[in-house]
Amino acid sequence: MSMADDTPKPKDPEYLSTLERGLKVLNAFDAGHPELQLSEVATITGLSPAVARRCLHTLLELGYVGKNGRRFILKPKVLEFGSAYLNSMNLEQVATPYLQKLRDQTGDSSSLSVLSGHDILYLVHVSTERKIRLGASVGTRFPVHATSLGRALMAYQRDSIIDQYIDTVELRKFTEHTITAKAELEKRLRKIRQQGYDSAQDELDYGIVSVAVPIFDSNRQVIASINCSTSTTRVSREKLIEERLPLLQDAAIEIELALKKWPFLANSLQG
């Protein structure tokens, strides 16, 4: 994997910096920061307090942000952004039936994810009644390096993207089995390219085992990944690969064929 050219690209002359700042402010809120004061928003986003204040008050006026004393909080209206995407892209017709079939065949949870920076972003999740320690739903984010979904996605990216990722990612340790060495991660990505799938056990949290494969568009560019995930008390990693991988690969082919009928969705999923 060759080293990427990290020369910054010039921004589009039509680029709207004010919109960028507003989106930064929205993204400052997360599970660890459900409420934020102005100074905290400024720190997280890197914006000046004056700019952060103008963004917050604009979002407040538009109904995307609320206020509780001196603290700001997201309002349910922000869900309109996500629901507009899901409703317009026909994901329910393209992916969900095949993931439901996979769930019914295996008893495992099944998901479709896309790449989002150093994370994966869940776009479809079909769960079982079984409870595992790490729940997932549409919009859930997990780090690439600690998930089979993420590594199956990253392994088939362009070499320049992989190089940039390896160079900039922080390999946070979640368990004693999490990959935390960049050389080991790069070696793992090479292996995934050769074998066509990835598996994980006890890497993001203990008691979870999964196997994942990539999804390609009509030009053989990777655009997503799907997985089977379950508890280690139900099945071993070796058995999961032996029994689920063929079914998972069949589901991937069916989704790829379905995507040909919805080319705008395939275009949307491209990085």
Short mmCIF file of C-alpha atoms in Angstrom, two decimals, residues 7-218:
data_model
loop_
_atom_site.label_atom_id
_atom_site.label_comp_id
_atom_site.label_asym_id
_atom_site.label_seq_id
_atom_site.Cartn_x
_atom_site.Cartn_y
_atom_site.Cartn_z
CA THR A 7 -1.26 17.70 -0.17
CA PRO A 8 -4.44 19.52 0.88
CA LYS A 9 -6.92 20.04 -1.94
CA PRO A 10 -8.20 23.57 -2.55
CA LYS A 11 -11.80 24.11 -1.51
CA ASP A 12 -14.52 24.59 -4.08
CA PRO A 13 -15.05 28.33 -4.68
CA GLU A 14 -18.74 27.72 -3.95
CA TYR A 15 -17.89 26.23 -0.53
CA LEU A 16 -19.99 27.82 2.21
CA SER A 17 -17.96 28.13 5.40
CA THR A 18 -20.95 29.26 7.46
CA LEU A 19 -22.77 26.01 6.69
CA GLU A 20 -19.66 24.04 7.65
CA ARG A 21 -19.58 25.82 11.02
CA GLY A 22 -23.24 25.10 11.68
CA LEU A 23 -22.76 21.40 10.95
CA LYS A 24 -19.71 21.34 13.21
CA VAL A 25 -21.86 22.67 16.02
CA LEU A 26 -24.52 20.01 15.47
CA ASN A 27 -21.86 17.30 15.44
CA ALA A 28 -20.44 18.53 18.75
CA PHE A 29 -23.32 16.82 20.55
CA ASP A 30 -23.06 13.08 21.16
CA ALA A 31 -23.79 10.42 23.77
CA GLY A 32 -21.03 11.76 25.98
CA HIS A 33 -22.08 15.38 25.49
CA PRO A 34 -25.90 15.54 25.34
CA GLU A 35 -25.88 19.07 26.78
CA LEU A 36 -23.21 21.68 26.16
CA GLN A 37 -22.46 25.19 27.26
CA LEU A 38 -21.31 27.75 24.71
CA SER A 39 -17.68 27.50 25.85
CA GLU A 40 -17.78 23.69 25.48
CA VAL A 41 -19.17 23.92 21.95
CA ALA A 42 -16.41 26.37 21.03
CA THR A 43 -13.74 24.04 22.45
CA ILE A 44 -15.06 20.91 20.74
CA THR A 45 -15.55 22.57 17.34
CA GLY A 46 -12.47 24.80 17.39
CA LEU A 47 -14.68 27.79 16.60
CA SER A 48 -14.38 31.12 18.37
CA PRO A 49 -16.99 31.71 21.09
CA ALA A 50 -18.55 34.47 18.99
CA VAL A 51 -18.97 32.23 15.94
CA ALA A 52 -20.19 29.30 18.05
CA ARG A 53 -22.76 31.57 19.70
CA ARG A 54 -24.12 32.78 16.34
CA CYS A 55 -24.37 29.20 15.07
CA LEU A 56 -26.15 28.04 18.22
CA HIS A 57 -28.65 30.86 18.18
CA THR A 58 -29.38 30.30 14.49
CA LEU A 59 -29.98 26.59 15.13
CA LEU A 60 -32.07 27.55 18.17
CA GLU A 61 -34.24 29.81 16.02
CA LEU A 62 -34.64 27.06 13.40
CA GLY A 63 -35.68 24.50 16.01
CA TYR A 64 -32.72 22.13 15.73
CA VAL A 65 -31.28 23.11 19.12
CA GLY A 66 -32.99 23.85 22.42
CA LYS A 67 -31.78 25.55 25.57
CA ASN A 68 -31.89 24.50 29.22
CA GLY A 69 -30.58 27.38 31.28
CA ARG A 70 -27.05 28.01 30.00
CA ARG A 71 -26.82 24.63 28.32
CA PHE A 72 -27.78 23.78 24.75
CA ILE A 73 -29.29 20.47 23.65
CA LEU A 74 -30.33 18.91 20.34
CA LYS A 75 -34.03 18.83 19.49
CA PRO A 76 -35.86 15.96 17.74
CA LYS A 77 -36.08 18.05 14.57
CA VAL A 78 -32.48 17.06 13.69
CA LEU A 79 -33.84 13.59 12.88
CA GLU A 80 -35.36 15.09 9.75
CA PHE A 81 -31.93 14.97 8.13
CA GLY A 82 -31.54 11.23 8.65
CA SER A 83 -35.14 10.33 7.84
CA ALA A 84 -34.98 12.31 4.59
CA TYR A 85 -32.00 10.20 3.50
CA LEU A 86 -33.55 6.89 4.50
CA ASN A 87 -36.89 7.72 2.88
CA SER A 88 -35.37 8.92 -0.39
CA MET A 89 -32.81 6.16 -0.93
CA ASN A 90 -35.02 3.03 -0.82
CA LEU A 91 -32.71 1.22 1.59
CA GLU A 92 -35.68 -0.70 2.97
CA GLN A 93 -36.32 -2.28 -0.43
CA VAL A 94 -32.68 -2.77 -1.42
CA ALA A 95 -31.04 -4.18 1.69
CA THR A 96 -33.50 -4.94 4.48
CA PRO A 97 -35.22 -8.00 2.94
CA TYR A 98 -31.89 -9.77 2.44
CA LEU A 99 -30.65 -8.92 5.92
CA GLN A 100 -33.95 -10.11 7.40
CA LYS A 101 -33.57 -13.36 5.47
CA LEU A 102 -30.05 -13.67 6.86
CA ARG A 103 -31.33 -13.04 10.39
CA ASP A 104 -34.05 -15.68 9.94
CA GLN A 105 -31.54 -18.22 8.61
CA THR A 106 -28.97 -17.71 11.35
CA GLY A 107 -30.67 -16.19 14.37
CA ASP A 108 -27.96 -13.49 14.32
CA SER A 109 -28.27 -9.75 14.08
CA SER A 110 -27.37 -8.42 10.65
CA SER A 111 -26.33 -4.94 9.57
CA LEU A 112 -25.23 -2.80 6.64
CA SER A 113 -22.69 -0.05 7.26
CA VAL A 114 -20.80 2.59 5.32
CA LEU A 115 -17.53 4.37 5.98
CA SER A 116 -17.65 7.68 7.84
CA GLY A 117 -14.19 9.01 8.57
CA HIS A 118 -12.48 6.67 11.02
CA ASP A 119 -15.83 5.09 11.91
CA ILE A 120 -18.50 2.96 10.37
CA LEU A 121 -22.06 4.25 10.26
CA TYR A 122 -24.97 1.81 10.46
CA LEU A 123 -27.61 2.43 7.77
CA VAL A 124 -29.61 -0.79 8.23
CA HIS A 125 -29.79 -3.02 11.28
CA VAL A 126 -31.95 -6.12 11.69
CA SER A 127 -31.80 -7.33 15.27
CA THR A 128 -32.87 -10.44 17.15
CA GLU A 129 -34.57 -10.72 20.50
CA ARG A 130 -31.27 -11.75 22.03
CA LYS A 131 -29.57 -9.01 23.99
CA ILE A 132 -25.87 -8.36 23.57
CA ARG A 133 -23.74 -5.85 25.44
CA LEU A 134 -23.30 -3.48 22.51
CA GLY A 135 -26.62 -2.55 20.96
CA ALA A 136 -26.77 -1.08 17.47
CA SER A 137 -29.35 0.78 15.44
CA VAL A 138 -29.54 3.03 12.40
CA GLY A 139 -27.09 5.89 12.95
CA THR A 140 -24.84 3.98 15.37
CA ARG A 141 -21.13 4.60 14.89
CA PHE A 142 -18.27 2.29 15.81
CA PRO A 143 -14.54 2.59 15.06
CA VAL A 144 -13.27 0.89 11.92
CA HIS A 145 -10.27 -0.81 13.52
CA ALA A 146 -12.28 -2.71 16.16
CA THR A 147 -15.06 -4.06 13.93
CA SER A 148 -15.32 -6.67 11.18
CA LEU A 149 -17.71 -4.36 9.31
CA GLY A 150 -15.16 -1.56 9.40
CA ARG A 151 -12.16 -3.59 8.35
CA ALA A 152 -14.10 -5.30 5.54
CA LEU A 153 -14.91 -1.80 4.28
CA MET A 154 -11.47 -0.27 4.74
CA ALA A 155 -9.55 -3.18 3.20
CA TYR A 156 -10.99 -2.50 -0.25
CA GLN A 157 -10.53 1.27 -0.28
CA ARG A 158 -7.97 2.88 -2.56
CA ASP A 159 -4.41 2.54 -1.28
CA SER A 160 -4.21 6.29 -0.75
CA ILE A 161 -7.27 6.22 1.52
CA ILE A 162 -5.89 3.28 3.51
CA ASP A 163 -2.52 5.01 3.89
CA GLN A 164 -4.16 8.20 5.13
CA TYR A 165 -6.33 6.22 7.55
CA ILE A 166 -3.37 4.27 8.96
CA ASP A 167 -1.38 7.47 9.30
CA THR A 168 -4.05 9.47 11.15
CA VAL A 169 -6.18 6.97 13.09
CA GLU A 170 -5.96 6.63 16.86
CA LEU A 171 -6.24 2.93 17.65
CA ARG A 172 -8.20 3.07 20.86
CA LYS A 173 -8.06 -0.09 22.99
CA PHE A 174 -11.49 -1.47 23.94
CA THR A 175 -10.45 -4.95 25.10
CA GLU A 176 -7.24 -6.94 25.33
CA HIS A 177 -8.01 -8.26 21.83
CA THR A 178 -8.38 -4.87 20.10
CA ILE A 179 -5.79 -4.18 17.40
CA THR A 180 -3.71 -1.26 18.65
CA ALA A 181 -0.58 -1.56 16.47
CA LYS A 182 -0.75 0.09 13.06
CA ALA A 183 1.54 -2.48 11.44
CA GLU A 184 -0.76 -5.26 12.65
CA LEU A 185 -3.82 -3.43 11.34
CA GLU A 186 -2.26 -2.91 7.92
CA LYS A 187 -1.33 -6.60 7.79
CA ARG A 188 -4.92 -7.50 8.70
CA LEU A 189 -6.31 -5.33 5.90
CA ARG A 190 -4.04 -7.04 3.39
CA LYS A 191 -5.28 -10.43 4.58
CA ILE A 192 -8.91 -9.35 4.19
CA ARG A 193 -8.26 -8.40 0.57
CA GLN A 194 -6.94 -11.89 -0.04
CA GLN A 195 -9.66 -13.87 1.73
CA GLY A 196 -12.66 -11.63 0.98
CA TYR A 197 -14.06 -11.31 4.50
CA ASP A 198 -13.19 -10.37 8.07
CA SER A 199 -14.21 -11.67 11.46
CA ALA A 200 -13.94 -10.30 14.98
CA GLN A 201 -14.30 -11.69 18.48
CA ASP A 202 -14.11 -9.73 21.75
CA GLU A 203 -12.49 -6.74 20.01
CA LEU A 204 -15.03 -3.96 20.52
CA ASP A 205 -16.48 -5.57 23.63
CA TYR A 206 -16.34 -8.99 25.24
CA GLY A 207 -18.86 -11.64 24.28
CA ILE A 208 -19.45 -10.51 20.68
CA VAL A 209 -18.42 -12.41 17.56
CA SER A 210 -19.06 -11.34 13.97
CA VAL A 211 -18.17 -11.93 10.34
CA ALA A 212 -18.46 -9.32 7.57
CA VAL A 213 -18.09 -9.01 3.79
CA PRO A 214 -17.87 -5.99 1.48
CA ILE A 215 -20.56 -4.74 -0.90
CA PHE A 216 -19.44 -3.50 -4.32
CA ASP A 217 -21.08 -1.28 -6.92
CA SER A 218 -21.27 -2.11 -10.64
#
